[in-house]
PDB file of C-alpha atoms in Angstrom:
ATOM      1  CA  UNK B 159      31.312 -67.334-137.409  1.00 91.00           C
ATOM      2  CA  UNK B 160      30.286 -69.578-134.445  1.00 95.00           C
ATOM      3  CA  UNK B 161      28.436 -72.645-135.331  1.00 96.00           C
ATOM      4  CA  UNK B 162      24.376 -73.720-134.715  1.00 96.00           C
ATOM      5  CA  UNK B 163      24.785 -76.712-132.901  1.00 96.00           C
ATOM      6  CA  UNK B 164      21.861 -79.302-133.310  1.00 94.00           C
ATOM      7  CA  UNK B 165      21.134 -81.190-130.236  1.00 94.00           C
ATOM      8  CA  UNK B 166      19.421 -84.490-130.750  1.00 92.00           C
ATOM      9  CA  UNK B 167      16.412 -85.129-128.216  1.00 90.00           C
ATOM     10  CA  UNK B 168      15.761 -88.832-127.613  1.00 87.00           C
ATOM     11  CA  UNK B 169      15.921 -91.587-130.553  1.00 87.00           C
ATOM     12  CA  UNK B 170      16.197 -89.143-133.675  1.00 86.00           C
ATOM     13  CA  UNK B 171      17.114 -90.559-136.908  1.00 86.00           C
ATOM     14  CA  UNK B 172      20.892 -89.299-137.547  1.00 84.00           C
ATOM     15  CA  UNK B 173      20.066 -88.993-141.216  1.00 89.00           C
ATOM     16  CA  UNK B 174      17.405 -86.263-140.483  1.00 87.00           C
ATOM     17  CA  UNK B 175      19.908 -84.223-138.660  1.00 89.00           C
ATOM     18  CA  UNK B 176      22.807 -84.750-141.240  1.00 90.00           C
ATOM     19  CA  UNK B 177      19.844 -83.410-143.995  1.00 90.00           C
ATOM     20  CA  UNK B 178      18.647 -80.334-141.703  1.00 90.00           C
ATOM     21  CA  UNK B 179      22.510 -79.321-141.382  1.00 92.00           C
ATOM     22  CA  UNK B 180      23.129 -78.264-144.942  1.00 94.00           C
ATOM     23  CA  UNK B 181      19.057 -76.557-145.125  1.00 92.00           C
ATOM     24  CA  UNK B 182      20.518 -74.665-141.879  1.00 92.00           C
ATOM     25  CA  UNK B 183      23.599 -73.406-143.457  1.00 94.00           C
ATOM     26  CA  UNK B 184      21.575 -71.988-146.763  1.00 94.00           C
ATOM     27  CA  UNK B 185      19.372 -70.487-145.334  1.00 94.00           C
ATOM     28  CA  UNK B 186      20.483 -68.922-142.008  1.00 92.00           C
ATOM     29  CA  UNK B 187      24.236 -68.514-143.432  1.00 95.00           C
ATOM     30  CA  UNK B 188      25.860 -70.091-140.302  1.00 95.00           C
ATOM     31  CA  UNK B 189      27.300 -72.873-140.052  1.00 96.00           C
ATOM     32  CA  UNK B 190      25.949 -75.879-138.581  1.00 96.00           C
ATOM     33  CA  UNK B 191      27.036 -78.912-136.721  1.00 95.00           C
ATOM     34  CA  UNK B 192      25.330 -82.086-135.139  1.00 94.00           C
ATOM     35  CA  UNK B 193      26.597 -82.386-131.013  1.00 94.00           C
ATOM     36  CA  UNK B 194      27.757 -85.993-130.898  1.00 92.00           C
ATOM     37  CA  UNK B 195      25.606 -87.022-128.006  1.00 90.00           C
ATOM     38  CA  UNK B 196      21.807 -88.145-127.772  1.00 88.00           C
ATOM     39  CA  UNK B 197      20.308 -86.316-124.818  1.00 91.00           C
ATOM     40  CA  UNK B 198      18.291 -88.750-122.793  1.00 92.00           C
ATOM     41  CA  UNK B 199      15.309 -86.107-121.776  1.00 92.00           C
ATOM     42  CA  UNK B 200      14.027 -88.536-119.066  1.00 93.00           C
ATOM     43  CA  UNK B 201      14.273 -86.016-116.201  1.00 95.00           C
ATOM     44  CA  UNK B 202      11.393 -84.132-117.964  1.00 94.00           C
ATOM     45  CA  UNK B 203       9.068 -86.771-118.390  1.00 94.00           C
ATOM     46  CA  UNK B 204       5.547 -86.675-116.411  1.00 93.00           C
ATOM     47  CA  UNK B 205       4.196 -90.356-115.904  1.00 93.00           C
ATOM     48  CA  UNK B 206       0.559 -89.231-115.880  1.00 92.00           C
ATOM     49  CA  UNK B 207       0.517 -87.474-119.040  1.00 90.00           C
ATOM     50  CA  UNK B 208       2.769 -89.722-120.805  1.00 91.00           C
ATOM     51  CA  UNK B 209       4.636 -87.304-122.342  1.00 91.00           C
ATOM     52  CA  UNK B 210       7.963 -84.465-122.005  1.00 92.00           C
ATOM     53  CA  UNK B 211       7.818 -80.676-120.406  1.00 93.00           C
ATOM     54  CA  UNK B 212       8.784 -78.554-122.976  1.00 93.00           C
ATOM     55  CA  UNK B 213      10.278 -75.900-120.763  1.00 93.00           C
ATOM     56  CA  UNK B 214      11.933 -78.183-118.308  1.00 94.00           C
ATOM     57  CA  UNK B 215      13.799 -79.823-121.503  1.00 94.00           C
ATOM     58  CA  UNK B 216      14.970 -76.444-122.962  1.00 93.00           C
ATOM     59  CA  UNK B 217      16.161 -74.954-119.584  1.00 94.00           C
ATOM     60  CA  UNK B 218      18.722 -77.883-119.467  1.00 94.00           C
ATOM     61  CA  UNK B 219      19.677 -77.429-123.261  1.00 95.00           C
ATOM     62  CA  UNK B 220      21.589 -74.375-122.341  1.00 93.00           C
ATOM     63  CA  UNK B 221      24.338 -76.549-120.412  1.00 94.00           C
ATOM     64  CA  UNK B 222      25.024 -77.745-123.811  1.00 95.00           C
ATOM     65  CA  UNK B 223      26.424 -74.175-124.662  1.00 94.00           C
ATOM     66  CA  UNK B 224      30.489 -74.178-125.097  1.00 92.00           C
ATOM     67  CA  UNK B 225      32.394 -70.820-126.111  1.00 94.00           C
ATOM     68  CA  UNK B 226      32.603 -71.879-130.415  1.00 92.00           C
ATOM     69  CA  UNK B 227      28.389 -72.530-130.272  1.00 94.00           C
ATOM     70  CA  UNK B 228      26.133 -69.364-131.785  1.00 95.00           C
ATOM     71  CA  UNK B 229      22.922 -71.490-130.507  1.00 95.00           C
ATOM     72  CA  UNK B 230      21.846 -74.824-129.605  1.00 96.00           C
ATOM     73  CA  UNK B 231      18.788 -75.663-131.470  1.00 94.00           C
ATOM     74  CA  UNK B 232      17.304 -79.703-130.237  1.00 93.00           C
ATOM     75  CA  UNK B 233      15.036 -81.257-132.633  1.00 90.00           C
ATOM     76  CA  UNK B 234      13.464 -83.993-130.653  1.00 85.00           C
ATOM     77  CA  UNK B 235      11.708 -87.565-131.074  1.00 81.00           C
ATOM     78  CA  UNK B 236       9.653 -87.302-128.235  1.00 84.00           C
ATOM     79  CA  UNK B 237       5.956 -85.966-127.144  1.00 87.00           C
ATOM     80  CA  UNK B 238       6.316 -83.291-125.523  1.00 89.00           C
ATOM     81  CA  UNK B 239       3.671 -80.725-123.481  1.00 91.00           C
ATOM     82  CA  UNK B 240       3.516 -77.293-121.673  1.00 92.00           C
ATOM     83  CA  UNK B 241       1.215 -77.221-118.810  1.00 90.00           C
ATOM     84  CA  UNK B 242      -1.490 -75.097-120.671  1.00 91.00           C
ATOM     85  CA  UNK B 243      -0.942 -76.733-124.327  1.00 88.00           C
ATOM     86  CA  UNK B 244      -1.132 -80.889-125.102  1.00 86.00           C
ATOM     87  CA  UNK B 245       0.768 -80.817-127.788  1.00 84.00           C
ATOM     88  CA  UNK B 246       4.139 -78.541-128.636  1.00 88.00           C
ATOM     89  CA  UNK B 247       6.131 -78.883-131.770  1.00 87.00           C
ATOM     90  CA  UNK B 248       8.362 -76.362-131.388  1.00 89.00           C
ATOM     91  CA  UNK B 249      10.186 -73.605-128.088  1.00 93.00           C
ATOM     92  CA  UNK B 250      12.352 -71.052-128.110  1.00 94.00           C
ATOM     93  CA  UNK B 251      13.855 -68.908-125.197  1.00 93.00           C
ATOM     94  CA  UNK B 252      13.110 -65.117-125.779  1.00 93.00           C
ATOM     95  CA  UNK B 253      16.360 -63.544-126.416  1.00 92.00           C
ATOM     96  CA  UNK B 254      17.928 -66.529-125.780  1.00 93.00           C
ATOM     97  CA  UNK B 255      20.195 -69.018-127.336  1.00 95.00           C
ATOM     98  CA  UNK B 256      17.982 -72.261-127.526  1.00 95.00           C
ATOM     99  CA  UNK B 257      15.317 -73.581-129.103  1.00 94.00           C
ATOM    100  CA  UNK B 258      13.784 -76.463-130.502  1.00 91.00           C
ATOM    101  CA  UNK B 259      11.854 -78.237-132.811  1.00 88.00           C
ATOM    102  CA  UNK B 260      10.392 -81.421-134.504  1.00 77.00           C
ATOM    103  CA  UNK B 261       9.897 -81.862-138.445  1.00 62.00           C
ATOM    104  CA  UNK B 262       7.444 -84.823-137.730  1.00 57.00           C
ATOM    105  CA  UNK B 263       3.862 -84.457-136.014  1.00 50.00           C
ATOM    106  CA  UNK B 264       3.377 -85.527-132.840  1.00 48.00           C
ATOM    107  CA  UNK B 265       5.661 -88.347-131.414  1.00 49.00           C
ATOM    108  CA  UNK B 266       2.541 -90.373-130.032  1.00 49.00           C
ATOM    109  CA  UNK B 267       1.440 -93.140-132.541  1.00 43.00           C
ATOM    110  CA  UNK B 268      -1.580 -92.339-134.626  1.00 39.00           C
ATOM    111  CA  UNK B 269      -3.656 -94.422-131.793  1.00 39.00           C
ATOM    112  CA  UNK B 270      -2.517 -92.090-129.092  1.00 48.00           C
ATOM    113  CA  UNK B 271      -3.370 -89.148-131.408  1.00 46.00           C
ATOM    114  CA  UNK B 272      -6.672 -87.230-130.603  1.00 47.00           C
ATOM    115  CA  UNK B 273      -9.200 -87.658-133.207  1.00 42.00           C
ATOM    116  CA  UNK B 274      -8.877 -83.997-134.217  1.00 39.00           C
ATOM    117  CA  UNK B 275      -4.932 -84.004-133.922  1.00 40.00           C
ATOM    118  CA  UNK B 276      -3.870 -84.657-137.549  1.00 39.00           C
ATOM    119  CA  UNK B 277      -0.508 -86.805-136.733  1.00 40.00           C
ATOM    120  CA  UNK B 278       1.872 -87.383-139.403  1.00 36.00           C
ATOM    121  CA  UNK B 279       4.212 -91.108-139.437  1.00 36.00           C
ATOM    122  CA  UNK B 280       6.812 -89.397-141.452  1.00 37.00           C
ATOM    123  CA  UNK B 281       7.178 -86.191-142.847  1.00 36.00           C
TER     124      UNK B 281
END
């Protein structure tokens, strides 16, 4: 069986994606390997909201594709936004084969955070 292939967005913690790897394998039953590159999403990035379009970002993810990947699925370490949303933790393309998602709360600091927006350091 072709493998899920995690994409790291930005600065993610290797460690994080070396422990989702083996949760991905149990309990999808595919196997799963980290892409050995750190994606720099800096094309996406929109100065006057300080933070990442989520769409832009997982249009691109699909030139990570090769012919032995079942998906690409990005788990990212930076804020990211859709025009109608502030906050996204999480995209997928319908019928498609990317996604991705965060296992942390918003990348802002707590300071950035709206009052209401319960952020979490490390989850």
């Amino acid at each position: 069986m072709k493998p899920l292939h995690l994409l790291p967005i930005g600065n993610v913690d290797d460690r994080l994606l070396k422990d989702l790897c083996p949760e991905i394998r149990d309990s999808l039953r595919v196997p799963c390997r980290v892409l050995p590159v750190r994606w720099n999403p800096e094309f996406a990035f929109h100065g006057e909201r300080r933070q990442y379009h989520s769409s832009e970002i997982l249009q691109r993810m699909q030139s990570f594709l090769t012919a032995d990947s079942w998906r690409i699925a990005g788990h990212r370490a930076v804020d990211m936004y859709i025009p109608i949303l502030t906050f996204v933790f999480g995209e997928a393309q319908m019928g498609g084969p990317c996604a991705w998602s965060q296992r942390t709360g918003c990348g802002r600091s707590s300071m950035d955070c709206p009052p209401t927006m319960n952020c979490f350091a490390n989850a």
